[in-house]
Short mmCIF file of N, CA, C and O in Angstrom, two decimals:
data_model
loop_
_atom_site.label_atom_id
_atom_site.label_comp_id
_atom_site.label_asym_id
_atom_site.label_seq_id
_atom_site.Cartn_x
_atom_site.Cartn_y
_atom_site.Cartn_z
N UNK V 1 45.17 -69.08 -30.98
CA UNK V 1 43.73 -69.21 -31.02
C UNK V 1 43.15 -69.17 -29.61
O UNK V 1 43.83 -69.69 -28.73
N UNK V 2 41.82 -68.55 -29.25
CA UNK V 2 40.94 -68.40 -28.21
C UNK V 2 41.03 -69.91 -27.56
O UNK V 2 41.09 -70.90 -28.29
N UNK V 3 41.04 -70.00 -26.41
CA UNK V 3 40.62 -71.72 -25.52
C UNK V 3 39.45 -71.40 -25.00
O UNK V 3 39.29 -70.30 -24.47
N UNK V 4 38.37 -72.43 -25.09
CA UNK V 4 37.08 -72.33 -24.45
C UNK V 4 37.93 -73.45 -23.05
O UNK V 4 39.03 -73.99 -23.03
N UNK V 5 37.05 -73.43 -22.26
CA UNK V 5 37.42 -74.48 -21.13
C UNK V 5 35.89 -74.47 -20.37
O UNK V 5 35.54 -73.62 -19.54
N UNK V 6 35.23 -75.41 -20.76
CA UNK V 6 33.55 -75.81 -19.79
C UNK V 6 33.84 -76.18 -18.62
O UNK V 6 35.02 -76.52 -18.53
N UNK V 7 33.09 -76.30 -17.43
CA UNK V 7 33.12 -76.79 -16.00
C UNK V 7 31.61 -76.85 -16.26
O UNK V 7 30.95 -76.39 -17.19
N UNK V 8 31.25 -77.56 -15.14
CA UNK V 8 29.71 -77.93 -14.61
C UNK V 8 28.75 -78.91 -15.19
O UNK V 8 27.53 -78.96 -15.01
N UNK V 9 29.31 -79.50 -15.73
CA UNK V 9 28.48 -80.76 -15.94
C UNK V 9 28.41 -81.72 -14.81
O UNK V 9 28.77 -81.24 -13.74
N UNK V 10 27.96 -83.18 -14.80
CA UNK V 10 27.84 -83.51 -13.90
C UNK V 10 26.32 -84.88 -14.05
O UNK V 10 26.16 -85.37 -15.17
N UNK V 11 25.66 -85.20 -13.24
CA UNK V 11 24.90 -86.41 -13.30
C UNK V 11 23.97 -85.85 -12.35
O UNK V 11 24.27 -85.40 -11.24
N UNK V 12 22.45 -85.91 -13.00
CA UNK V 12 21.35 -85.33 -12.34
C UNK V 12 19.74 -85.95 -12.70
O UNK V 12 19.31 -86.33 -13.79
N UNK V 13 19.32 -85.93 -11.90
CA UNK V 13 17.87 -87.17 -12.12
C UNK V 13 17.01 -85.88 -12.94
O UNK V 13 17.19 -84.67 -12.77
N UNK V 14 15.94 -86.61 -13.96
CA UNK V 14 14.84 -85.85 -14.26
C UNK V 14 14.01 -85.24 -13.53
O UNK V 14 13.43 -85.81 -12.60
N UNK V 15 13.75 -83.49 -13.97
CA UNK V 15 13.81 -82.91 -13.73
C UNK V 15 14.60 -81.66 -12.93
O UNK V 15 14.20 -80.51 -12.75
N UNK V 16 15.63 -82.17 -12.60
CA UNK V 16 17.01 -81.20 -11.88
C UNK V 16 17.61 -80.44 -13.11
O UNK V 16 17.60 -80.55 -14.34
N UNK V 17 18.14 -79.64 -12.16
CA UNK V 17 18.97 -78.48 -13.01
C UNK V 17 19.99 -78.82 -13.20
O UNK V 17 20.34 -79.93 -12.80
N UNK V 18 21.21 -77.68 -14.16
CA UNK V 18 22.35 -78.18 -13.89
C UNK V 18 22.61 -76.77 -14.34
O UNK V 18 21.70 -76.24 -14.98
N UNK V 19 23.94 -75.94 -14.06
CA UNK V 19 24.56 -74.55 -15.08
C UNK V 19 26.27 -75.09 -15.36
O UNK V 19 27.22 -75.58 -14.74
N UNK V 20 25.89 -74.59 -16.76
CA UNK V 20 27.28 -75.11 -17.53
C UNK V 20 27.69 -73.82 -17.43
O UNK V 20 26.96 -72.84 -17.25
N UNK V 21 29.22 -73.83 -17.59
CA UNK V 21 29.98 -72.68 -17.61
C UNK V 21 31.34 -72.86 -18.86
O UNK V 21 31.77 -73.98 -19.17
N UNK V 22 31.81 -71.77 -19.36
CA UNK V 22 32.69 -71.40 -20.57
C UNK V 22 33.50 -70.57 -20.63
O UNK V 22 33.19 -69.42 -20.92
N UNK V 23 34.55 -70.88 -20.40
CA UNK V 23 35.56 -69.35 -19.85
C UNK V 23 36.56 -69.45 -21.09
O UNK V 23 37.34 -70.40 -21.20
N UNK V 24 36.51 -68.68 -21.78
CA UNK V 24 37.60 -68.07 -23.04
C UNK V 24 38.83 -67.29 -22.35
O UNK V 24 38.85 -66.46 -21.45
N UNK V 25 39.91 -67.91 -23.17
CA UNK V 25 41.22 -67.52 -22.36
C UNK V 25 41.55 -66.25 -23.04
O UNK V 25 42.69 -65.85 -22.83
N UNK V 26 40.72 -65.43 -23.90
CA UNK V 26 41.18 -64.09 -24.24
C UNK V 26 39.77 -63.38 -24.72
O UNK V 26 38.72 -64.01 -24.60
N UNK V 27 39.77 -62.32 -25.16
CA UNK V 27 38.64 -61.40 -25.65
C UNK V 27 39.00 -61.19 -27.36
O UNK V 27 40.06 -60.59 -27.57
N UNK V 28 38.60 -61.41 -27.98
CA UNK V 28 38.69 -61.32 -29.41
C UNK V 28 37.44 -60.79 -29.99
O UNK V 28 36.57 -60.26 -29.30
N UNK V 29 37.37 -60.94 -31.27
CA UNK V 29 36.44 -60.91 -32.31
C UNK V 29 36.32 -62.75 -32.16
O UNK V 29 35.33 -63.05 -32.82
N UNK V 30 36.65 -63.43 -31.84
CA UNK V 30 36.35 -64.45 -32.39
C UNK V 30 35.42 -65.73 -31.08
O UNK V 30 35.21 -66.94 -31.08
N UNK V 31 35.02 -64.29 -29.90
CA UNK V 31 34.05 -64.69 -29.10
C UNK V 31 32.88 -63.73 -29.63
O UNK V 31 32.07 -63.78 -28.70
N UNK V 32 32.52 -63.17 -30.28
CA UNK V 32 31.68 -62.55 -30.39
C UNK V 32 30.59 -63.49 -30.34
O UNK V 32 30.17 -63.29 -29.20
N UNK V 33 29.99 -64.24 -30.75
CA UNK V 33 28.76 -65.65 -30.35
C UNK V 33 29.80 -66.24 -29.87
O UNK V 33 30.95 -66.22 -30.32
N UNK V 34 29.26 -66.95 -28.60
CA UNK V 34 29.45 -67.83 -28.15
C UNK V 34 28.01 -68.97 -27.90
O UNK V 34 26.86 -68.67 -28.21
N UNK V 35 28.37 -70.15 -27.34
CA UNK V 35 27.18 -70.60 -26.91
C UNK V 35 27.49 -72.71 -26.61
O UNK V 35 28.47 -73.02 -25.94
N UNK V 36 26.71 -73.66 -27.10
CA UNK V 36 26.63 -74.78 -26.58
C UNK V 36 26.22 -75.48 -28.32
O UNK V 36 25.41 -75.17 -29.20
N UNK V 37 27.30 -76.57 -28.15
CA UNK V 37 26.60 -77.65 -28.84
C UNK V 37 26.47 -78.97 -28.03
O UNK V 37 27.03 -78.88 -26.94
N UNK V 38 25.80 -80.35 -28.32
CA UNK V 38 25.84 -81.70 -27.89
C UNK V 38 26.10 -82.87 -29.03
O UNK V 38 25.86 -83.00 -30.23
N UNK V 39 26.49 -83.35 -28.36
CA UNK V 39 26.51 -84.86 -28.77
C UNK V 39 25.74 -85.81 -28.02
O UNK V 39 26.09 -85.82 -26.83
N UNK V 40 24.78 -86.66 -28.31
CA UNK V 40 24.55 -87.94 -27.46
C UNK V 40 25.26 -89.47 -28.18
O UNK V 40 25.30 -89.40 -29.40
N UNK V 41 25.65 -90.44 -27.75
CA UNK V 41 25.72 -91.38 -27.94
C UNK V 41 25.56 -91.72 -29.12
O UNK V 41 24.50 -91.16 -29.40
N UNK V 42 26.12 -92.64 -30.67
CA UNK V 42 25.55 -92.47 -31.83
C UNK V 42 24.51 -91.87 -32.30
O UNK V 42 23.76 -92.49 -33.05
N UNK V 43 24.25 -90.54 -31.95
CA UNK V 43 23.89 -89.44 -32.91
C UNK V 43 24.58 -88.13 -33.07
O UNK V 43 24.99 -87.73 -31.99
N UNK V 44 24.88 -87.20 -34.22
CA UNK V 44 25.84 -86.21 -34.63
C UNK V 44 25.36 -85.35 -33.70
O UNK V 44 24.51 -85.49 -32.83
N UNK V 45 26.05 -84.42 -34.02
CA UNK V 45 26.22 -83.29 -32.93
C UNK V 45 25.27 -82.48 -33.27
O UNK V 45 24.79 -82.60 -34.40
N UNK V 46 24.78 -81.51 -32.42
CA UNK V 46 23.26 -80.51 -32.76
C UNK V 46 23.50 -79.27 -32.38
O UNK V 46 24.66 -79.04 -32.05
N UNK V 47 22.76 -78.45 -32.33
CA UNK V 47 23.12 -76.99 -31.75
C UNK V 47 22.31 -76.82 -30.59
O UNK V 47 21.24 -77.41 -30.50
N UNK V 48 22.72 -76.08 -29.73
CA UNK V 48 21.76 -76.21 -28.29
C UNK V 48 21.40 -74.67 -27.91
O UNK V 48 20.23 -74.38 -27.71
N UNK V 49 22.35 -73.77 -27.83
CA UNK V 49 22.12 -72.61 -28.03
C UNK V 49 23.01 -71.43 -28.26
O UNK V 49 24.17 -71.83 -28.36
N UNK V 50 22.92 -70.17 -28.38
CA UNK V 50 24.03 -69.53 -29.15
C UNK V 50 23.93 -68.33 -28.20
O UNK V 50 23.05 -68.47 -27.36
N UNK V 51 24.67 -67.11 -28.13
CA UNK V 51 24.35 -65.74 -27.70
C UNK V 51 25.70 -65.01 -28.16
O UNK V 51 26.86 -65.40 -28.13
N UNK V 52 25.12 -63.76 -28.61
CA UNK V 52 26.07 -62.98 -29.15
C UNK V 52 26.65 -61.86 -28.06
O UNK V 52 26.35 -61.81 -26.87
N UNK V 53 27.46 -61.08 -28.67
CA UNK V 53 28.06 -59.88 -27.68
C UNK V 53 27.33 -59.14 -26.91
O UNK V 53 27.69 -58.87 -25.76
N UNK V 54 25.85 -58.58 -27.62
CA UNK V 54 25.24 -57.94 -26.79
C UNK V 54 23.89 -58.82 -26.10
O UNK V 54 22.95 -58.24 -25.55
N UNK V 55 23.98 -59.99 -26.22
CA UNK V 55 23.34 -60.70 -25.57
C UNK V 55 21.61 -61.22 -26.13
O UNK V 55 20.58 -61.44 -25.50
N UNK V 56 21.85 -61.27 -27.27
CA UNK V 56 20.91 -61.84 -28.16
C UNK V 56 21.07 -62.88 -28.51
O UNK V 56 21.76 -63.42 -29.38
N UNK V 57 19.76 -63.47 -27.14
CA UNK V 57 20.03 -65.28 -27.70
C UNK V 57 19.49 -66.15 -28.74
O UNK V 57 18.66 -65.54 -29.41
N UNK V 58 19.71 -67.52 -29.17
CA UNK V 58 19.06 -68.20 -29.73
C UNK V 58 19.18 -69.36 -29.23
O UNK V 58 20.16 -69.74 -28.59
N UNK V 59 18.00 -70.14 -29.52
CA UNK V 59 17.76 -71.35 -29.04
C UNK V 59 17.23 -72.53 -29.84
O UNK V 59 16.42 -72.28 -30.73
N UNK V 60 17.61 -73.78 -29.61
CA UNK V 60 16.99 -75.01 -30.57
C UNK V 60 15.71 -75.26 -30.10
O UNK V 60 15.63 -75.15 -28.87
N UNK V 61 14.46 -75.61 -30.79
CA UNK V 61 13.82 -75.80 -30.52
C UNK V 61 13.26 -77.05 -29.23
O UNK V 61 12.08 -77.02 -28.89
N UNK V 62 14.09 -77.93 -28.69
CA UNK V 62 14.04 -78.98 -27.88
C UNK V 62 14.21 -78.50 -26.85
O UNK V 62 13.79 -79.14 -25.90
N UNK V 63 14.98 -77.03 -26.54
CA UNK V 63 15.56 -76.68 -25.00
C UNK V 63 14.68 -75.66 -24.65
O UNK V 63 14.36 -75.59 -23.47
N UNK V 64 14.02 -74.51 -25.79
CA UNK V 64 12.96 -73.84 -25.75
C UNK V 64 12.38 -73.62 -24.36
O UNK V 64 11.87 -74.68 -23.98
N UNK V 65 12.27 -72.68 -23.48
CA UNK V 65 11.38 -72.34 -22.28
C UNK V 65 12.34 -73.69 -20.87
O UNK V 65 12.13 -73.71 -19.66
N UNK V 66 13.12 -74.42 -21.50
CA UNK V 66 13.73 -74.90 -20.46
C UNK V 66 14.77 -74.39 -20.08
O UNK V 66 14.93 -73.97 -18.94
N UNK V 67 15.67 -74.36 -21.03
CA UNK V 67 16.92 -73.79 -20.95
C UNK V 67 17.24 -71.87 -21.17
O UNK V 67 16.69 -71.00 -21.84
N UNK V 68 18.37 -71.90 -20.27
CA UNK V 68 18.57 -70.44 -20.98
C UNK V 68 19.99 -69.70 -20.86
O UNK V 68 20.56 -69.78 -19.78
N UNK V 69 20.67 -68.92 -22.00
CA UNK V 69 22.27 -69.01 -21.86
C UNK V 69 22.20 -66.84 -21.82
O UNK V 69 21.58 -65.82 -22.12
N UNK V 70 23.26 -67.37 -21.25
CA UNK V 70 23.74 -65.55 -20.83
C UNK V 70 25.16 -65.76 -21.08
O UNK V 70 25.77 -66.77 -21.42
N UNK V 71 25.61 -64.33 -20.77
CA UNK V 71 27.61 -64.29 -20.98
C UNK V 71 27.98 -63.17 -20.40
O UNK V 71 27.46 -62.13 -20.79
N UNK V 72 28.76 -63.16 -19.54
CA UNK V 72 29.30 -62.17 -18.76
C UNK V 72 30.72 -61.68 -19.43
O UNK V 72 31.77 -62.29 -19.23
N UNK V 73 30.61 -60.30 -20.37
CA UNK V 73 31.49 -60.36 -21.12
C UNK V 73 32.75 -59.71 -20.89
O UNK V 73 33.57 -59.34 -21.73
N UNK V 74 32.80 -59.61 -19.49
CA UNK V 74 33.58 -58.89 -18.26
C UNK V 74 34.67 -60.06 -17.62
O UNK V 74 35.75 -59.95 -17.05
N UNK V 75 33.71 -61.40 -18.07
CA UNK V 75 34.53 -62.85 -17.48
C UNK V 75 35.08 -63.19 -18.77
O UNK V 75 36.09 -63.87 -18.62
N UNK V 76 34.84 -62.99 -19.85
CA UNK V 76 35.05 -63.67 -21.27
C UNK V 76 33.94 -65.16 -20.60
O UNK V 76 34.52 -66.23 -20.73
N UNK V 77 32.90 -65.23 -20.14
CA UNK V 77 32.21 -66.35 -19.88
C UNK V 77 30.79 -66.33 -20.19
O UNK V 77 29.93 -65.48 -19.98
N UNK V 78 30.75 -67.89 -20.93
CA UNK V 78 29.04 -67.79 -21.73
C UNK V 78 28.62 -69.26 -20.32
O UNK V 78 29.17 -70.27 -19.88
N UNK V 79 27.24 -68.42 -20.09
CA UNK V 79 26.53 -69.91 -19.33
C UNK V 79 25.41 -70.61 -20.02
O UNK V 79 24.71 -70.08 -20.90
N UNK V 80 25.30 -71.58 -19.67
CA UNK V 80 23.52 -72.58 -19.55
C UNK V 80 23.15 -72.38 -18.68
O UNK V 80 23.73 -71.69 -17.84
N UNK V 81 22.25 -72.79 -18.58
CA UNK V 81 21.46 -72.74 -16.95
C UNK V 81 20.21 -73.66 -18.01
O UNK V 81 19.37 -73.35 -18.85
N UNK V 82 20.74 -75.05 -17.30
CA UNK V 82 19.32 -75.84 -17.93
C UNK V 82 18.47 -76.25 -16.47
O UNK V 82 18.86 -76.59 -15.35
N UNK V 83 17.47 -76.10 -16.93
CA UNK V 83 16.11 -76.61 -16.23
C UNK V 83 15.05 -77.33 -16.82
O UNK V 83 14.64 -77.15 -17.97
N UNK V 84 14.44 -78.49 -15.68
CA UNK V 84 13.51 -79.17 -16.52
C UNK V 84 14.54 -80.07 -16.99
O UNK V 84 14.53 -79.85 -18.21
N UNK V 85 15.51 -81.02 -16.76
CA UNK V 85 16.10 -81.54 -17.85
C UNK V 85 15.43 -82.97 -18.12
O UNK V 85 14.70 -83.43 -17.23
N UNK V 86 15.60 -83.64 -19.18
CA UNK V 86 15.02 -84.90 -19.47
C UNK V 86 16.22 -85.92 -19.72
O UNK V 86 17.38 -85.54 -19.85
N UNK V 87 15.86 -87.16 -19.78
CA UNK V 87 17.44 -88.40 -20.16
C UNK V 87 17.74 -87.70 -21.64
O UNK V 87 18.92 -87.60 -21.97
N UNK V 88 16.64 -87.17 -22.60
CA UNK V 88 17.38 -86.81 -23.92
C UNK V 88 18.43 -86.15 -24.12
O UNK V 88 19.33 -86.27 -24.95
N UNK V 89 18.12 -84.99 -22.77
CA UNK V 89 19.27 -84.39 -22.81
C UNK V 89 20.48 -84.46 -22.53
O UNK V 89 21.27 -83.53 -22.33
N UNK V 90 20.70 -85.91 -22.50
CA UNK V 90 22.31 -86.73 -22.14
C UNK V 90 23.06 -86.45 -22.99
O UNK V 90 22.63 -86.36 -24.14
N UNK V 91 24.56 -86.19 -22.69
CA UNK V 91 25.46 -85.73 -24.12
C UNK V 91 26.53 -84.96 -23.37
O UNK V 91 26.44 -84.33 -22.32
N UNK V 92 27.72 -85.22 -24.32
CA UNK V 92 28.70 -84.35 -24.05
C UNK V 92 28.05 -82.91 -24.68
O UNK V 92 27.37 -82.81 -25.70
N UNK V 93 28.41 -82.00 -23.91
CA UNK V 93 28.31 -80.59 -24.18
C UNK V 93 29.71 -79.44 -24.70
O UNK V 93 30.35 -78.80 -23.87
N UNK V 94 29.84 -79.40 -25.49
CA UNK V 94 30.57 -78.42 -26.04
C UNK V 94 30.44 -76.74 -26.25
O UNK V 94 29.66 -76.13 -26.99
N UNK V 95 31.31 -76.29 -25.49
CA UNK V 95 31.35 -74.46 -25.56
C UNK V 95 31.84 -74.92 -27.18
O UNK V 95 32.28 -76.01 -27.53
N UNK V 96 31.60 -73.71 -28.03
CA UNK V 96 31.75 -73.10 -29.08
C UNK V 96 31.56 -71.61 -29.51
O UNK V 96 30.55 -70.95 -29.26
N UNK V 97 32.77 -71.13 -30.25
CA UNK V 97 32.78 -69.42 -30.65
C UNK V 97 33.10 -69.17 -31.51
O UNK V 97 33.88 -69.88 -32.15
N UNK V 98 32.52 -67.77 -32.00
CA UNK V 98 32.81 -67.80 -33.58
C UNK V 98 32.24 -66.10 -33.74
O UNK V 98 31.20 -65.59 -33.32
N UNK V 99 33.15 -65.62 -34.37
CA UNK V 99 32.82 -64.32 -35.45
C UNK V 99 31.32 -63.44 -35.59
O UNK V 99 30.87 -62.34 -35.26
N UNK V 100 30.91 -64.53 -36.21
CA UNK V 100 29.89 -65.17 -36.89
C UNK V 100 28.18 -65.66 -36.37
O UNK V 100 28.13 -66.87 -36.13
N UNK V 101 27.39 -65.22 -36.25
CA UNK V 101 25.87 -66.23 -35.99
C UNK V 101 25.51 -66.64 -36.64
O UNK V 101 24.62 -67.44 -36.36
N UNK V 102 25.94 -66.42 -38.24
CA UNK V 102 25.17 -67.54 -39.49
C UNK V 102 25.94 -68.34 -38.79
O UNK V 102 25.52 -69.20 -38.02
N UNK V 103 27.56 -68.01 -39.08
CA UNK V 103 28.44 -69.38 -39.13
C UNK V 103 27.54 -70.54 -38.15
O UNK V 103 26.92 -71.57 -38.39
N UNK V 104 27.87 -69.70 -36.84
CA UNK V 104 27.62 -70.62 -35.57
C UNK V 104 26.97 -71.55 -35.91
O UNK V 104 27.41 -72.69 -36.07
N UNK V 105 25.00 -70.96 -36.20
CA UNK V 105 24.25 -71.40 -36.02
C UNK V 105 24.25 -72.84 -36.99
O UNK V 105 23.55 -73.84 -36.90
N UNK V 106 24.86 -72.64 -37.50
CA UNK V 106 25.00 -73.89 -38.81
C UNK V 106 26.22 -74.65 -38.10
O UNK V 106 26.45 -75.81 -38.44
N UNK V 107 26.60 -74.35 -37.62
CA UNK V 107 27.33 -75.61 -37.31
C UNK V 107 28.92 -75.20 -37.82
O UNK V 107 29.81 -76.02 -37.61
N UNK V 108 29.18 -74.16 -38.37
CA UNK V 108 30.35 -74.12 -39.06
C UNK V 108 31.56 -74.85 -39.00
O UNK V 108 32.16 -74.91 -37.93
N UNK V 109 32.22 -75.66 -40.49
CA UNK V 109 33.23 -76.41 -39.98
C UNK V 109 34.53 -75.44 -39.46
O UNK V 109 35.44 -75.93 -38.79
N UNK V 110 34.51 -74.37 -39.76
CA UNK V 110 35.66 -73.81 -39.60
C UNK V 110 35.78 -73.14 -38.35
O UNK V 110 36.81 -72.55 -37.99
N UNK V 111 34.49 -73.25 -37.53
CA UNK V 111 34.00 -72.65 -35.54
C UNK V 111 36.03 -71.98 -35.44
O UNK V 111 37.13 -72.46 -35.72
N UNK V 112 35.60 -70.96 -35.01
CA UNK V 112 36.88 -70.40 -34.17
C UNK V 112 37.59 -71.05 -33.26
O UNK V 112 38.80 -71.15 -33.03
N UNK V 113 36.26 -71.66 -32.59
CA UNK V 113 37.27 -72.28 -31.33
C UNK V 113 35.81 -73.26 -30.79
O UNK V 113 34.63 -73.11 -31.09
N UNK V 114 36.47 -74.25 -29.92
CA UNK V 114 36.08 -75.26 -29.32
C UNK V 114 36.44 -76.16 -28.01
O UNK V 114 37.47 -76.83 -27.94
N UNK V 115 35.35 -76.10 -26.84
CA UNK V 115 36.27 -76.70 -26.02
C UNK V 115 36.13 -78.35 -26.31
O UNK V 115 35.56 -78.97 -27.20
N UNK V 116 36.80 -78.70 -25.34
CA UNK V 116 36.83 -79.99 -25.07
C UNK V 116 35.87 -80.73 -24.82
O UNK V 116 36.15 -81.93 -24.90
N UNK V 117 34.58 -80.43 -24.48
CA UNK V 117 33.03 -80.73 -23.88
C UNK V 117 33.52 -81.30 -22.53
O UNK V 117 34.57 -81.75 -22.08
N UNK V 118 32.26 -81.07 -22.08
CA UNK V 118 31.69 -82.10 -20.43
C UNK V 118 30.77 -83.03 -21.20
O UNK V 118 30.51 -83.33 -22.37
N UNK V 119 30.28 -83.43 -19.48
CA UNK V 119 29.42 -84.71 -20.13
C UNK V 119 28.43 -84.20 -19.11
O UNK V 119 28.69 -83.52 -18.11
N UNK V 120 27.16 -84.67 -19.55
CA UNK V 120 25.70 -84.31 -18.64
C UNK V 120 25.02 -85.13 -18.86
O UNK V 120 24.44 -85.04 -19.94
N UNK V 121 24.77 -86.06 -18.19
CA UNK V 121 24.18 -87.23 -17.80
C UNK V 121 22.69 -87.13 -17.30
O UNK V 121 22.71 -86.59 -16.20
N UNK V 122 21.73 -87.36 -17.59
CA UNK V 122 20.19 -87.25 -17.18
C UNK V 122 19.66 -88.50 -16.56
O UNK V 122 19.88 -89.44 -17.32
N UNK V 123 19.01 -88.90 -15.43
CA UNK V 123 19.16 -90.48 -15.18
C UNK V 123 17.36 -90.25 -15.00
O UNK V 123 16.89 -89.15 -14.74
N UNK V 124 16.52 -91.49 -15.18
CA UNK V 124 15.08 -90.90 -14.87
C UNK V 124 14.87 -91.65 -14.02
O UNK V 124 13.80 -91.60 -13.40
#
């Protein structure tokens, strides 16, 4: 199976940036979307944003005009690039890939692959 592996998280005051990074240890069908989920602290996990092969993104409505994800499909690598961030946006962050953009976007239990998450810390 594909390995996601994230770098770039990290601890940053409101309003600072931060760019997450996602490097897939092979090229498959089963990076075709890639993109970001979170977790914060007792609440479930959410979707943050998605992008497919040719680079058609989607986004949750909370990150909207702040955030924005690309993929260099030359690296096997999907980014964030958040801006504007707020304390909400505290949470482990998880790369996720999949086949699939219904799947993704729903959350699919069966996701292709998954990294390990970072953690991104927002302090105000």
């Amino acid at each position: 199976q594909v390995q996601l592996v994230e770098s770039g998280g990290g601890l940053v005051q409101a309003g600072g940036s931060l760019r997450l990074s996602c490097v897939a240890s092979e090229r498959t069908s089963s990076i075709y979307v890639m993109g970001w989920f979170r977790q914060a602290p007792g609440k479930e996990r959410e979707f943050v944003a998605g992008i497919t092969w040719r680079s058609n993104p989607y986004y949750a409505d909370s990150v909207k005009g702040r955030f924005a994800i690309s993929r260099d499909n030359a690296k096997n690598t999907v980014y964030l690039q958040m801006n504007s961030l707020k304390p909400e946006d505290t949470a482990v962050y998880y790369c996720a890939a999949d086949p699939s953009i219904e799947r993704f976007l729903k959350d699919y239990l069966g996701m292709a692959a998954w990294g390990k998450g970072i953690l991104v810390t927002v302090s105000s």
